[in-house]
Short mmCIF file of C-alpha atoms and ligand atoms in Angstrom, two decimals:
data_model
loop_
_atom_site.label_atom_id
_atom_site.label_comp_id
_atom_site.label_asym_id
_atom_site.label_seq_id
_atom_site.Cartn_x
_atom_site.Cartn_y
_atom_site.Cartn_z
CA MET A 206 22.58 7.01 35.35
CA ALA A 207 21.76 3.41 34.42
CA ARG A 208 18.08 2.74 34.04
CA ASN A 209 16.47 0.55 36.63
CA TRP A 210 13.08 -0.40 35.24
CA ILE A 211 10.50 -1.55 37.77
CA PRO A 212 11.15 -5.31 37.81
CA VAL A 213 8.25 -7.47 36.66
CA ARG A 214 8.21 -10.85 34.96
CA GLY A 215 4.62 -11.95 34.82
CA ALA A 216 2.32 -14.20 32.82
CA GLN A 217 -1.37 -14.92 33.16
CA GLY A 218 -3.89 -17.04 31.30
CA VAL A 219 -3.24 -18.46 27.85
CA HIS A 220 -0.09 -17.05 26.31
CA SER A 221 2.89 -17.87 24.17
CA ARG A 222 6.42 -17.76 25.55
CA GLN A 223 8.05 -16.19 22.49
CA ALA A 224 6.75 -12.81 21.34
CA HIS A 225 5.30 -12.68 17.79
CA ALA A 226 5.32 -16.47 17.47
CA ASP A 227 3.20 -19.47 18.42
CA MET A 228 0.26 -17.33 19.51
CA PRO A 229 -2.59 -19.30 21.16
CA GLU A 230 -4.98 -20.45 18.43
CA GLY A 231 -7.63 -17.92 17.49
CA THR A 232 -5.88 -15.02 19.20
CA TYR A 233 -4.37 -11.73 18.07
CA GLU A 234 -1.27 -10.47 19.81
CA ARG A 235 -0.92 -6.89 21.03
CA GLU A 236 2.35 -5.44 22.26
CA VAL A 237 2.46 -2.58 24.75
CA SER A 238 6.00 -1.30 25.11
CA LYS A 239 8.21 1.45 26.44
CA GLU A 240 11.02 3.19 24.57
CA GLY A 241 9.89 1.99 21.18
CA PHE A 242 10.61 -1.72 21.07
CA PHE A 243 13.58 -1.64 23.44
CA GLY A 244 12.06 -1.12 26.88
CA PRO A 245 9.84 -3.32 29.04
CA ALA A 246 6.92 -4.75 27.09
CA ALA A 247 3.78 -6.79 27.64
CA PHE A 248 2.16 -9.06 25.05
CA PHE A 249 -1.59 -9.61 25.25
CA HIS A 250 -3.59 -12.29 23.47
CA HIS A 251 -7.01 -11.12 22.35
CA PRO A 252 -9.85 -13.07 20.77
CA ARG A 253 -10.55 -10.10 18.48
CA PRO A 254 -8.20 -7.71 16.62
CA PRO A 255 -7.62 -4.79 19.03
CA THR A 256 -8.44 -2.32 16.26
CA GLY A 257 -12.11 -3.31 16.36
CA TRP A 258 -13.48 0.11 17.34
CA THR A 259 -16.93 1.15 16.18
CA LYS A 260 -16.44 4.87 16.95
CA PHE A 261 -13.34 6.98 17.53
CA GLU A 262 -14.13 10.47 18.84
CA GLY A 263 -12.00 13.40 19.97
CA PRO A 264 -8.74 14.87 18.71
CA LEU A 265 -6.75 11.62 18.86
CA ARG A 266 -7.14 9.24 15.90
CA PRO A 267 -5.18 7.44 13.21
CA ARG A 268 -4.81 9.81 10.28
CA ALA A 269 -3.88 9.58 6.61
CA PHE A 270 -2.87 12.37 4.27
CA ASP A 271 -2.67 12.32 0.48
CA LEU A 272 0.42 14.47 0.00
CA ASN A 273 0.05 14.14 -3.78
CA ALA A 274 -2.83 16.59 -3.45
CA LEU A 275 -0.45 19.25 -2.10
CA ASN A 276 0.07 20.17 -5.71
CA GLU A 277 1.60 23.61 -5.55
CA ALA A 278 5.22 23.56 -6.67
CA THR A 279 7.41 26.08 -4.88
CA PRO A 280 10.89 27.17 -5.99
CA SER A 281 12.15 27.44 -2.39
CA PRO A 282 12.16 24.60 0.14
CA TRP A 283 11.18 27.17 2.77
CA ASP A 284 7.83 27.73 1.02
CA ALA A 285 7.04 23.99 0.88
CA PRO A 286 4.05 23.08 3.05
CA LYS A 287 4.76 21.65 6.48
CA VAL A 288 3.22 18.24 7.18
CA LEU A 289 4.19 17.22 10.73
CA THR A 290 6.21 19.24 13.22
CA ASN A 291 7.36 19.48 16.80
CA ASN A 292 10.28 21.26 18.50
CA HIS A 293 12.77 18.62 17.31
CA VAL A 294 11.67 17.75 13.80
CA GLU A 295 10.01 19.51 10.90
CA MET A 296 8.70 17.56 7.95
CA ARG A 297 7.63 19.20 4.70
CA PHE A 298 6.47 17.83 1.35
CA TRP A 299 8.11 19.80 -1.40
CA LYS A 300 7.20 19.85 -5.04
CA LEU A 301 9.79 21.50 -7.23
CA ALA A 302 8.95 22.07 -10.91
CA ARG A 303 12.29 23.49 -12.14
CA PRO A 304 15.78 24.26 -10.84
CA MET A 305 15.78 26.39 -7.70
CA PRO A 306 16.45 30.01 -8.64
CA ALA A 307 18.25 30.68 -5.31
CA LEU A 308 20.51 28.76 -2.97
CA ALA A 309 19.08 27.47 0.29
CA ARG A 310 20.77 27.25 3.69
CA ASN A 311 19.18 25.74 6.75
CA ALA A 312 20.53 27.40 9.89
CA ASP A 313 17.97 25.61 12.09
CA GLY A 314 19.30 22.07 11.83
CA ASP A 315 20.61 19.26 9.68
CA GLN A 316 18.46 18.63 6.63
CA LEU A 317 17.45 15.32 5.13
CA LEU A 318 15.82 15.27 1.70
CA PHE A 319 14.15 12.15 0.39
CA VAL A 320 13.59 12.18 -3.37
CA HIS A 321 10.14 10.69 -3.89
CA GLU A 322 9.86 11.59 -7.59
CA GLY A 323 12.22 13.11 -10.12
CA ALA A 324 15.95 13.22 -10.76
CA GLY A 325 18.61 15.85 -11.22
CA ASP A 326 21.62 17.44 -9.62
CA LEU A 327 22.29 18.89 -6.21
CA PHE A 328 24.91 21.61 -6.21
CA CYS A 329 26.36 22.58 -2.83
CA ASP A 330 29.48 23.97 -1.13
CA TYR A 331 31.13 20.58 -1.54
CA GLY A 332 30.47 19.96 -5.24
CA ARG A 333 27.77 18.24 -7.27
CA ILE A 334 25.90 15.06 -6.56
CA ALA A 335 23.35 13.53 -8.92
CA CYS A 336 20.11 12.27 -7.43
CA VAL A 337 17.26 9.99 -8.47
CA ALA A 338 14.02 8.83 -6.89
CA GLY A 339 14.68 6.80 -3.75
CA ASP A 340 17.74 8.84 -2.75
CA TYR A 341 18.22 10.24 0.70
CA LEU A 342 20.34 13.39 0.64
CA TYR A 343 21.81 14.46 3.95
CA LEU A 344 22.85 18.12 4.19
CA PRO A 345 24.74 19.23 7.31
CA ARG A 346 23.29 22.33 8.96
CA GLY A 347 24.53 25.49 7.25
CA THR A 348 25.35 23.89 3.90
CA MET A 349 24.45 26.10 0.92
CA TRP A 350 22.71 24.08 -1.76
CA ARG A 351 20.61 24.24 -4.86
CA LEU A 352 18.60 21.45 -6.38
CA ALA A 353 18.30 21.37 -10.16
CA PRO A 354 15.85 18.65 -11.20
CA ASP A 355 15.55 17.58 -14.86
CA GLY A 356 11.76 17.83 -14.58
CA PRO A 357 9.11 17.98 -11.89
CA ALA A 358 10.30 16.53 -8.57
CA ALA A 359 8.67 15.75 -5.25
CA LEU A 360 10.63 15.46 -2.03
CA LEU A 361 10.08 14.79 1.62
CA ALA A 362 12.20 17.21 3.64
CA ILE A 363 12.96 16.27 7.26
CA GLU A 364 14.82 18.79 9.42
CA ALA A 365 16.55 17.72 12.64
CA THR A 366 15.82 20.99 14.42
CA GLY A 367 18.78 22.09 16.54
CA ALA A 368 20.34 18.66 16.20
CA HIS A 369 22.39 16.32 14.02
CA TYR A 370 21.70 13.28 11.91
CA MET A 371 23.81 10.26 12.70
CA LEU A 372 23.84 6.60 11.74
CA PRO A 373 22.22 4.11 14.11
CA GLU A 374 24.40 1.94 16.30
CA ARG A 375 24.42 -1.42 14.51
CA GLY A 376 25.45 -3.44 17.57
CA LEU A 377 25.70 -7.16 16.90
CA LEU A 378 25.07 -6.66 13.17
CA GLY A 379 28.44 -4.99 12.84
CA PRO A 380 29.23 -1.63 11.26
CA THR A 381 28.67 -2.75 7.65
CA GLY A 382 25.23 -4.32 8.21
CA VAL A 383 22.05 -2.96 6.55
CA PHE A 384 24.21 -0.69 4.42
CA ASP A 385 27.94 -0.36 4.34
CA PRO A 386 28.99 3.23 5.13
CA ALA A 387 31.07 2.86 1.95
CA MET A 388 27.74 3.09 0.06
CA LEU A 389 27.40 6.73 1.16
CA ASP A 390 28.32 8.92 -1.79
CA THR A 391 29.67 12.45 -1.34
CA PRO A 392 29.63 15.41 -3.80
CA VAL A 393 32.36 15.80 -6.38
CA MET A 394 33.94 18.93 -7.81
CA ASP A 395 33.59 17.98 -11.46
CA GLU A 396 33.11 19.84 -14.76
CA ALA A 397 29.37 20.26 -14.17
CA PHE A 398 30.08 21.78 -10.75
CA ARG A 399 32.67 24.15 -12.18
CA ALA A 400 30.25 25.16 -14.97
CA HIS A 401 27.59 25.88 -12.33
CA GLN A 402 30.15 27.83 -10.32
CA ALA A 403 31.07 29.95 -13.32
CA GLN A 404 27.51 31.10 -14.10
CA ALA A 405 27.53 34.89 -14.10
CA GLY A 406 25.02 37.06 -12.28
CA GLU A 407 23.64 37.74 -8.86
CA VAL A 408 22.96 34.77 -6.59
CA ARG A 409 20.59 34.88 -3.64
CA VAL A 410 20.97 32.63 -0.61
CA GLU A 411 17.74 32.05 1.30
CA VAL A 412 18.74 31.32 4.89
CA LYS A 413 16.18 29.81 7.25
CA LYS A 414 16.89 30.66 10.89
CA ARG A 415 14.33 30.16 13.67
CA GLY A 416 11.75 29.51 10.96
CA ALA A 417 12.18 32.91 9.29
CA VAL A 418 13.87 33.38 5.92
CA SER A 419 16.54 36.03 5.28
CA THR A 420 18.10 36.59 1.89
CA VAL A 421 21.82 37.22 1.37
CA THR A 422 22.71 38.38 -2.14
CA TYR A 423 26.09 37.96 -3.81
CA ALA A 424 27.31 39.41 -7.11
CA TYR A 425 28.72 35.94 -7.86
CA ASN A 426 27.88 32.32 -7.10
CA PRO A 427 29.08 31.69 -3.53
CA LEU A 428 29.40 27.95 -4.27
CA ASP A 429 32.86 28.94 -5.41
CA ALA A 430 35.18 26.72 -3.36
CA VAL A 431 38.01 25.25 -5.37
CA GLY A 432 38.47 22.37 -2.97
CA TRP A 433 37.74 21.02 0.51
CA HIS A 434 38.87 18.39 2.97
CA GLY A 435 37.53 17.09 6.26
CA ASP A 436 35.15 14.57 7.78
CA LEU A 437 31.89 16.47 7.31
CA ALA A 438 30.00 16.42 4.00
CA PRO A 439 26.57 15.83 2.49
CA VAL A 440 25.90 12.20 1.65
CA ARG A 441 23.56 10.32 -0.66
CA LEU A 442 22.10 6.89 -0.01
CA ASN A 443 19.51 5.18 -2.19
CA VAL A 444 16.83 2.96 -0.67
CA LYS A 445 17.91 0.23 -3.12
CA ASP A 446 21.28 0.13 -1.35
CA ILE A 447 19.60 -0.87 1.90
CA ARG A 448 19.83 -4.59 2.75
CA PRO A 449 17.15 -5.02 5.38
CA VAL A 450 17.57 -7.30 8.34
CA SER A 451 15.04 -10.12 8.42
CA SER A 452 14.44 -13.36 10.24
CA HIS A 453 12.59 -16.32 8.79
CA ARG A 454 11.34 -17.17 12.27
CA TYR A 455 10.53 -13.83 13.89
CA HIS A 456 8.77 -10.63 12.83
CA LEU A 457 11.39 -8.02 13.69
CA PRO A 458 10.32 -4.63 15.08
CA PRO A 459 10.44 -1.59 12.77
CA SER A 460 13.40 -0.20 14.74
CA VAL A 461 15.73 -2.67 12.94
CA HIS A 462 15.03 -0.64 9.79
CA ALA A 463 16.53 2.56 11.27
CA THR A 464 18.49 4.47 8.61
CA PHE A 465 19.26 7.81 10.28
CA VAL A 466 18.91 8.83 13.91
CA SER A 467 18.67 12.22 15.54
CA ASP A 468 18.37 13.20 19.21
CA ARG A 469 14.58 12.91 19.46
CA PHE A 470 13.52 10.95 16.36
CA VAL A 471 14.51 8.16 14.01
CA VAL A 472 14.10 7.78 10.24
CA CYS A 473 13.56 4.17 9.19
CA THR A 474 13.27 2.67 5.71
CA PHE A 475 11.06 -0.26 4.81
CA ALA A 476 12.61 -2.02 1.81
CA PRO A 477 11.61 -5.33 0.18
CA ARG A 478 12.42 -8.36 2.34
CA PRO A 479 11.31 -12.00 2.45
CA PHE A 480 8.32 -12.87 4.60
CA GLU A 481 8.79 -15.07 7.65
CA THR A 482 8.39 -18.77 6.79
CA ASP A 483 8.26 -20.46 10.20
CA PRO A 484 4.67 -21.78 10.56
CA GLY A 485 4.20 -20.23 14.01
CA ALA A 486 5.77 -16.86 13.24
CA LEU A 487 3.69 -13.76 12.68
CA LYS A 488 3.86 -12.57 9.04
CA VAL A 489 2.32 -9.13 9.43
CA PRO A 490 3.18 -6.23 11.74
CA PHE A 491 2.03 -7.03 15.27
CA PHE A 492 -0.68 -4.91 16.86
CA HIS A 493 0.99 -2.49 19.19
CA ASN A 494 0.79 0.64 21.25
CA ASN A 495 4.13 2.31 20.70
CA ASP A 496 3.26 4.45 23.69
CA ASP A 497 6.37 6.62 23.78
CA PHE A 498 6.53 7.53 20.07
CA ASP A 499 4.37 9.21 17.42
CA GLU A 500 4.74 7.30 14.16
CA ALA A 501 4.42 8.59 10.61
CA LEU A 502 4.87 6.48 7.49
CA PHE A 503 5.39 7.89 4.00
CA TYR A 504 4.69 5.47 1.18
CA HIS A 505 7.25 5.83 -1.61
CA ALA A 506 6.77 2.89 -4.00
CA GLY A 507 5.44 -0.64 -4.33
CA ASP A 508 2.54 -2.55 -2.86
CA PHE A 509 1.94 -1.70 0.81
CA PHE A 510 1.17 -5.08 2.28
CA SER A 511 -0.27 -4.14 5.66
CA ARG A 512 -2.57 -1.31 4.49
CA ASP A 513 -5.53 -1.08 2.12
CA ASP A 514 -6.10 1.81 -0.26
CA ILE A 515 -2.69 3.34 0.27
CA LYS A 516 -0.88 4.71 -2.76
CA PRO A 517 2.61 6.19 -3.22
CA GLY A 518 2.77 9.76 -1.98
CA MET A 519 0.42 9.15 0.94
CA MET A 520 1.33 9.38 4.59
CA THR A 521 -0.26 7.71 7.57
CA PHE A 522 0.14 9.11 11.07
CA HIS A 523 -0.39 7.07 14.19
CA PRO A 524 0.08 9.22 17.29
CA SER A 525 0.68 7.27 20.48
CA GLY A 526 -2.32 6.52 22.65
CA PHE A 527 -4.12 3.70 20.86
CA THR A 528 -3.36 0.32 19.36
CA HIS A 529 -2.65 0.07 15.66
CA GLY A 530 -1.81 -2.80 13.37
CA PRO A 531 -2.65 -4.40 10.05
CA HIS A 532 -5.85 -3.79 8.12
CA PRO A 533 -8.42 -6.65 8.02
CA LYS A 534 -7.41 -7.76 4.50
CA ALA A 535 -3.74 -7.95 5.46
CA LEU A 536 -4.61 -9.74 8.69
CA LYS A 537 -5.97 -12.69 6.72
CA ALA A 538 -2.34 -13.39 5.84
CA MET A 539 -1.27 -13.26 9.52
CA LEU A 540 0.17 -16.76 9.42
CA VAL A 541 0.36 -17.62 5.71
CA GLN A 542 1.57 -15.09 3.15
CA PRO A 543 0.66 -15.68 -0.51
CA LYS A 544 3.80 -13.85 -1.69
CA PRO A 545 7.41 -14.76 -0.85
CA ALA A 546 8.49 -11.21 -0.08
CA THR A 547 7.29 -7.69 0.61
CA ASP A 548 7.42 -5.25 -2.27
CA GLU A 549 7.36 -1.84 -0.62
CA TYR A 550 9.53 1.15 -0.04
CA ALA A 551 8.41 3.45 2.74
CA VAL A 552 10.03 6.06 4.97
CA MET A 553 9.07 6.05 8.64
CA LEU A 554 9.48 8.90 11.08
CA ASP A 555 9.33 7.80 14.71
CA ALA A 556 9.27 10.83 16.99
CA ARG A 557 9.84 10.71 20.75
CA ASP A 558 7.71 13.84 21.23
CA PRO A 559 4.14 14.40 20.02
CA LEU A 560 3.86 15.67 16.45
CA ASP A 561 1.50 18.44 15.37
CA VAL A 562 -0.38 18.07 12.11
CA ALA A 563 0.20 21.20 10.01
CA ALA A 564 -2.73 22.90 8.31
CA ALA A 565 -1.63 21.85 4.80
CA ALA A 566 -1.64 18.17 5.80
CA ALA A 567 -5.00 18.47 7.54
CA ALA A 568 -6.38 19.92 4.29
CA VAL A 569 -5.50 16.72 2.37
CA GLU A 570 -6.61 14.29 5.07
CA ASN A 571 -8.62 11.18 4.29
CA THR A 572 -11.01 11.42 7.23
CA ARG A 573 -12.36 7.92 6.55
CA TYR A 574 -8.99 6.36 7.44
CA VAL A 575 -10.07 5.82 11.07
CA ASP A 576 -12.80 3.46 9.78
CA SER A 577 -10.48 1.48 7.53
CA TRP A 578 -10.03 -1.30 10.14
CA LYS A 579 -13.73 -2.12 10.06
CA GLY A 580 -14.16 -5.70 8.85
CA ARG A 581 -14.87 -6.33 5.23
FE1 FE2 B 279 3.52 1.35 14.73
#
């Protein structure tokens, strides 16, 4: 049924007409919106940044986790510590020190791996695909796979529980905007794959189903297909192949950076882009309550322009229920940016349902993060 939002078109007091631009002098804009940045929204103009809390008490708060400190490498992805979970998505941070001894198969949902550090080969039913840092690897549910890194690797693993990954609808941008689907690489059945296939000995397949792992053992390597055809396969996409949408006159919402979508969450990628140059346009993320989504941001590489004291391998988590926005230092560049462009790569998970913080993440939490908006 078509949505019929309660019709309102109001304005009170001092305000701009265009969101994120030409804000009344000395004010900070705050957006309150439904359905991410696509539903009805209100824009407030405040004399003070709306993150000016002196105390934040109770279970709800902005949180930051140093995933680098989760330093136990595990040979199986199913032993990697969970970070954030709900019934529709499961995120783990996985350190892998050497090639996986067994094959993995996720029977619970499509799997997305993001290579944060390291490089190597992924062997799967479909062939071999090489991977480097910055690669997303999409593995359809049920694929058997084995990652063989050249050295220590660190990955963010995001499972679409009971659901699929798809590409976002690009609408007016056209189907080849942001990245051309032709940039998606698929595995090949090459010499290295055939050599892997021919390795003698028992091979175990660790199948995860309903969160529990079962092991199926073969006397041979079951990645033994001699060919395949069809329109389903793992794909690889590197963050450097993403050509972000930007506007020199308008700070676009994070949703334009959507890379993969599932039923109840979105994975977005922040990649370097020029700052807005219009004098009246906002040059930092706007303060907002994204009241329908819980937001997590994993920092992969670069200089994170809207946050202080954030290093690669960290994750911030902003559950819905309060306003968030740039840190005080970043806010000084609200209307004039010293640099021409951002220099950051980050992976965002926007979940439609509340996310639970897993124990491993809570153990590496920076509990001072909630105070990081205090003026300095
Ligand atoms: Fe946000």
